[in-house]
mmCIF file of C-alpha atoms and ligand atoms in Angstrom:
data_model
loop_
_atom_site.group_PDB
_atom_site.id
_atom_site.type_symbol
_atom_site.label_atom_id
_atom_site.label_comp_id
_atom_site.label_asym_id
_atom_site.label_seq_id
_atom_site.Cartn_x
_atom_site.Cartn_y
_atom_site.Cartn_z
ATOM 1 C CA MET A 1 65.248 116.367 94.761
ATOM 2 C CA ARG A 2 64.766 113.663 97.348
ATOM 3 C CA SER A 3 62.443 111.673 95.107
ATOM 4 C CA ILE A 4 65.063 111.822 92.323
ATOM 5 C CA LEU A 5 67.671 110.476 94.727
ATOM 6 C CA LYS A 6 65.359 107.634 95.731
ATOM 7 C CA VAL A 7 64.801 106.677 92.095
ATOM 8 C CA LEU A 8 68.552 106.780 91.439
ATOM 9 C CA VAL A 9 69.308 104.627 94.485
ATOM 10 C CA SER A 10 66.636 102.071 93.617
ATOM 11 C CA SER A 11 67.986 101.941 90.042
ATOM 12 C CA ARG A 12 71.632 101.951 91.038
ATOM 13 C CA PHE A 13 72.422 98.427 89.855
ATOM 14 C CA TYR A 14 71.036 99.178 86.378
ATOM 15 C CA ILE A 15 72.927 102.466 86.242
ATOM 16 C CA LEU A 16 76.078 100.582 87.238
ATOM 17 C CA ALA A 17 75.377 97.970 84.553
ATOM 18 C CA VAL A 18 74.954 100.579 81.792
ATOM 19 C CA LEU A 19 77.907 102.733 82.854
ATOM 20 C CA GLY A 20 80.148 99.762 83.681
ATOM 21 C CA ILE A 21 79.579 98.035 80.343
ATOM 22 C CA SER A 22 79.936 101.351 78.488
ATOM 23 C CA LEU A 23 83.229 102.062 80.235
ATOM 24 C CA TYR A 24 84.484 98.563 79.527
ATOM 25 C CA LEU A 25 83.642 98.955 75.836
ATOM 26 C CA ALA A 26 85.207 102.396 75.702
ATOM 27 C CA ILE A 27 88.451 101.072 77.179
ATOM 28 C CA ASN A 28 88.545 98.059 74.893
ATOM 29 C CA GLN A 29 87.131 99.394 71.645
ATOM 30 C CA LEU A 30 88.185 103.015 71.751
ATOM 31 C CA HIS A 31 91.431 102.253 73.583
ATOM 32 C CA ILE A 32 90.857 104.931 76.176
ATOM 33 C CA SER A 33 93.852 105.049 78.479
ATOM 34 C CA LEU A 34 93.370 103.825 82.031
ATOM 35 C CA TRP A 35 95.087 107.028 83.107
ATOM 36 C CA TRP A 36 92.051 108.955 81.865
ATOM 37 C CA VAL A 37 89.794 106.596 83.788
ATOM 38 C CA LEU A 38 91.907 107.161 86.894
ATOM 39 C CA LEU A 39 91.718 110.924 86.418
ATOM 40 C CA ALA A 40 87.934 110.778 85.978
ATOM 41 C CA GLY A 41 87.628 108.613 89.095
ATOM 42 C CA VAL A 42 89.654 111.074 91.138
ATOM 43 C CA ILE A 43 87.658 114.074 89.897
ATOM 44 C CA MET A 44 84.455 112.227 90.767
ATOM 45 C CA GLY A 45 85.982 111.472 94.167
ATOM 46 C CA ILE A 46 86.728 115.134 94.818
ATOM 47 C CA ILE A 47 83.157 116.081 93.999
ATOM 48 C CA PHE A 48 81.097 113.113 95.182
ATOM 49 C CA GLY A 49 83.380 110.871 97.263
ATOM 50 C CA LYS A 50 83.876 107.209 96.426
ATOM 51 C CA VAL A 51 81.039 106.857 93.916
ATOM 52 C CA PHE A 52 83.049 105.201 91.160
ATOM 53 C CA CYS A 53 83.042 101.679 92.618
ATOM 54 C CA ARG A 54 79.308 101.195 92.875
ATOM 55 C CA TRP A 55 77.995 103.470 90.165
ATOM 56 C CA VAL A 56 80.483 103.244 87.279
ATOM 57 C CA CYS A 57 83.112 100.514 87.627
ATOM 58 C CA PRO A 58 82.979 97.374 85.398
ATOM 59 C CA MET A 59 84.754 95.391 88.131
ATOM 60 C CA GLY A 60 82.216 96.651 90.634
ATOM 61 C CA LEU A 61 79.470 95.317 88.383
ATOM 62 C CA ILE A 62 81.088 91.883 88.237
ATOM 63 C CA MET A 63 81.499 91.828 92.009
ATOM 64 C CA GLU A 64 77.888 92.761 92.597
ATOM 65 C CA ILE A 65 76.714 89.995 90.287
ATOM 66 C CA MET A 66 78.960 87.518 92.108
ATOM 67 C CA MET A 67 77.640 88.656 95.470
ATOM 68 C CA SER A 68 74.053 88.295 94.338
ATOM 69 C CA LEU A 69 74.830 84.691 93.401
ATOM 70 C CA SER A 70 76.156 83.964 96.876
ATOM 71 C CA PRO A 71 73.995 85.762 99.433
ATOM 72 C CA ASP A 72 75.883 84.144 102.321
ATOM 73 C CA GLY A 73 78.670 86.415 103.440
ATOM 74 C CA LYS A 74 77.402 89.227 101.275
ATOM 75 C CA THR A 75 78.083 91.887 103.858
ATOM 76 C CA ARG A 76 81.598 90.669 104.473
ATOM 77 C CA GLN A 77 82.362 90.591 100.777
ATOM 78 C CA MET A 78 80.943 94.051 100.321
ATOM 79 C CA TYR A 79 83.068 95.314 103.156
ATOM 80 C CA GLN A 80 86.133 93.825 101.516
ATOM 81 C CA TYR A 81 85.169 95.589 98.333
ATOM 82 C CA HIS A 82 87.891 98.189 98.491
ATOM 83 C CA LYS A 83 90.695 95.713 98.974
ATOM 84 C CA ILE A 84 91.003 94.546 95.403
ATOM 85 C CA GLY A 85 93.875 96.857 94.687
ATOM 86 C CA CYS A 86 92.288 99.624 92.670
ATOM 87 C CA PRO A 87 93.927 103.070 92.929
ATOM 88 C CA ILE A 88 90.607 104.804 92.225
ATOM 89 C CA ALA A 89 89.151 103.059 95.300
ATOM 90 C CA TRP A 90 92.168 104.040 97.394
ATOM 91 C CA ILE A 91 92.128 107.695 96.401
ATOM 92 C CA SER A 92 88.399 108.295 96.343
ATOM 93 C CA GLY A 93 87.955 106.359 99.601
ATOM 94 C CA TYR A 94 90.373 108.775 101.212
ATOM 95 C CA LEU A 95 88.460 111.675 99.634
ATOM 96 C CA ASN A 96 85.235 110.629 101.414
ATOM 97 C CA LYS A 97 86.346 112.889 104.257
ATOM 98 C CA PHE A 98 86.926 115.900 102.043
ATOM 99 C CA SER A 99 84.596 115.600 99.058
ATOM 100 C CA LEU A 100 82.256 118.415 98.113
ATOM 101 C CA PHE A 101 79.160 116.241 98.525
ATOM 102 C CA ARG A 102 78.871 114.378 101.824
ATOM 103 C CA ILE A 103 76.256 112.521 103.842
ATOM 104 C CA ARG A 104 74.956 114.730 106.612
ATOM 105 C CA LEU A 105 72.508 114.253 109.449
ATOM 106 C CA ASN A 106 69.963 116.815 110.559
ATOM 107 C CA GLU A 107 69.891 115.890 114.219
ATOM 108 C CA SER A 108 66.915 118.080 115.020
ATOM 109 C CA SER A 109 64.576 116.083 112.786
ATOM 110 C CA CYS A 110 66.047 112.605 113.380
ATOM 111 C CA ILE A 111 63.652 110.318 115.258
ATOM 112 C CA THR A 112 66.419 107.751 115.985
ATOM 113 C CA CYS A 113 64.478 104.977 114.276
ATOM 114 C CA GLY A 114 67.726 103.311 113.134
ATOM 115 C CA LYS A 115 66.533 102.502 109.606
ATOM 116 C CA CYS A 116 69.601 104.132 108.086
ATOM 117 C CA ASP A 117 72.005 101.954 110.058
ATOM 118 C CA LYS A 118 70.168 98.814 108.991
ATOM 119 C CA GLN A 119 70.921 99.658 105.356
ATOM 120 C CA CYS A 120 74.639 100.193 105.832
ATOM 121 C CA TYR A 121 77.127 97.359 105.385
ATOM 122 C CA ILE A 122 79.783 99.315 107.272
ATOM 123 C CA VAL A 123 77.557 99.590 110.340
ATOM 124 C CA ALA A 124 76.621 95.919 109.948
ATOM 125 C CA MET A 125 80.280 94.975 110.199
ATOM 126 C CA GLU A 126 81.189 97.264 113.091
ATOM 127 C CA PRO A 127 78.077 98.421 114.964
ATOM 128 C CA GLN A 128 80.144 99.457 117.985
ATOM 129 C CA LYS A 129 82.156 101.856 115.884
ATOM 130 C CA TYR A 130 79.857 103.314 113.225
ATOM 131 C CA SER A 131 76.400 104.830 113.079
ATOM 132 C CA LEU A 132 74.693 107.326 110.827
ATOM 133 C CA TYR A 133 72.664 108.872 113.642
ATOM 134 C CA LYS A 134 74.360 108.084 116.987
ATOM 135 C CA SER A 135 76.528 111.112 117.654
ATOM 136 C CA GLU A 136 78.963 109.219 119.881
ATOM 137 C CA LEU A 137 79.957 106.909 116.991
ATOM 138 C CA ASN A 138 81.752 107.571 113.704
ATOM 139 C CA ASN A 139 79.898 108.511 110.557
ATOM 140 C CA PRO A 140 80.313 105.598 108.095
ATOM 141 C CA GLY A 141 79.766 108.020 105.206
ATOM 142 C CA SER A 142 83.157 109.570 105.938
ATOM 143 C CA SER A 143 84.915 106.253 106.232
ATOM 144 C CA TYR A 144 87.278 104.962 103.609
ATOM 145 C CA THR A 145 84.941 102.068 102.844
ATOM 146 C CA CYS A 146 81.750 103.993 102.052
ATOM 147 C CA SER A 147 81.153 103.656 98.344
ATOM 148 C CA LYS A 148 78.104 105.907 98.306
ATOM 149 C CA CYS A 149 75.363 103.392 97.726
ATOM 150 C CA LEU A 150 73.217 106.081 99.413
ATOM 151 C CA GLN A 151 70.799 103.487 100.725
ATOM 152 C CA CYS A 152 71.047 105.138 104.132
ATOM 153 C CA VAL A 153 69.838 108.456 102.733
ATOM 154 C CA ALA A 154 67.068 106.859 100.688
ATOM 155 C CA SER A 155 65.832 104.815 103.661
ATOM 156 C CA CYS A 156 65.390 107.723 106.075
ATOM 157 C CA PRO A 157 61.624 108.175 106.528
ATOM 158 C CA ASN A 158 61.690 111.906 107.160
ATOM 159 C CA GLY A 159 64.622 113.241 105.229
ATOM 160 C CA SER A 160 67.009 113.674 108.156
ATOM 161 C CA LEU A 161 69.895 112.303 106.142
ATOM 162 C CA ASN A 162 71.035 114.235 103.120
ATOM 163 C CA TYR A 163 73.730 113.897 100.542
ATOM 164 C CA ASN A 164 74.596 117.399 99.482
ATOM 165 C CA VAL A 165 77.290 120.036 99.327
ATOM 166 C CA HIS A 166 79.196 120.211 102.560
ATOM 167 C CA ASN A 167 80.136 123.719 103.627
ATOM 168 C CA LYS A 168 82.851 122.774 106.114
ATOM 169 C CA ILE A 169 86.265 121.261 105.408
HETATM 170 S S1 SF4 B 1 76.247 105.411 101.435
HETATM 171 FE FE1 SF4 B 1 75.350 105.144 103.479
HETATM 172 S S2 SF4 B 1 74.596 103.023 103.521
HETATM 173 FE FE2 SF4 B 1 76.013 103.187 101.796
HETATM 174 S S3 SF4 B 1 77.970 102.554 102.644
HETATM 175 FE FE3 SF4 B 1 77.927 104.782 102.783
HETATM 176 S S4 SF4 B 1 77.138 105.241 104.828
HETATM 177 FE FE4 SF4 B 1 76.686 103.063 104.417
HETATM 178 S S1 SF4 B 2 66.652 106.728 109.291
HETATM 179 FE FE1 SF4 B 2 66.582 108.974 109.493
HETATM 180 S S2 SF4 B 2 65.259 109.354 111.243
HETATM 181 FE FE2 SF4 B 2 65.865 107.186 111.350
HETATM 182 S S3 SF4 B 2 67.716 107.175 112.658
HETATM 183 FE FE3 SF4 B 2 68.417 107.359 110.545
HETATM 184 S S4 SF4 B 2 68.623 109.578 110.223
HETATM 185 FE FE4 SF4 B 2 67.366 109.306 112.030
#
């Protein structure tokens, strides 16, 4: 399961490219209503949290390409990602706290190496406020801004971070 997640995370940009272009074509060629897209984004948000932006969204694809062309300020731009005025981002960002799948830490196996935090743009912006493994700080995976890149989970050397069904509301 973990190896599948690692492959998905390392291929995320290509998955976003395929799904983003497919969605764009579906909206334009098949005239699929944006209301259906909104509904799908919300359902995905309930199950997985804010995955739409970085795994499915055509606008997300364009933004990632733009960011790759201007590496300076990349983190800042990524952090601003949710502020473009998309209702799917608003709703599913809020759902990060309540979604079925969430990022969880197994504290007993964590060796506090900090590799997860180094992968996270939310921690990079506010290291005094967020951490994936420091219990005194907030979990960035539950924050509005986390768009489930899952790089934190994939980077953990011993599987202490997981993205799976959360059994507590
Ligand atoms: S999935 Fe992990 S690394 Fe990515 S933004 Fe969320 S908490 Fe940070
Ligand atoms: S990468 Fe894994 S082991 Fe290292 S601090 Fe993060 S959760 Fe703990």
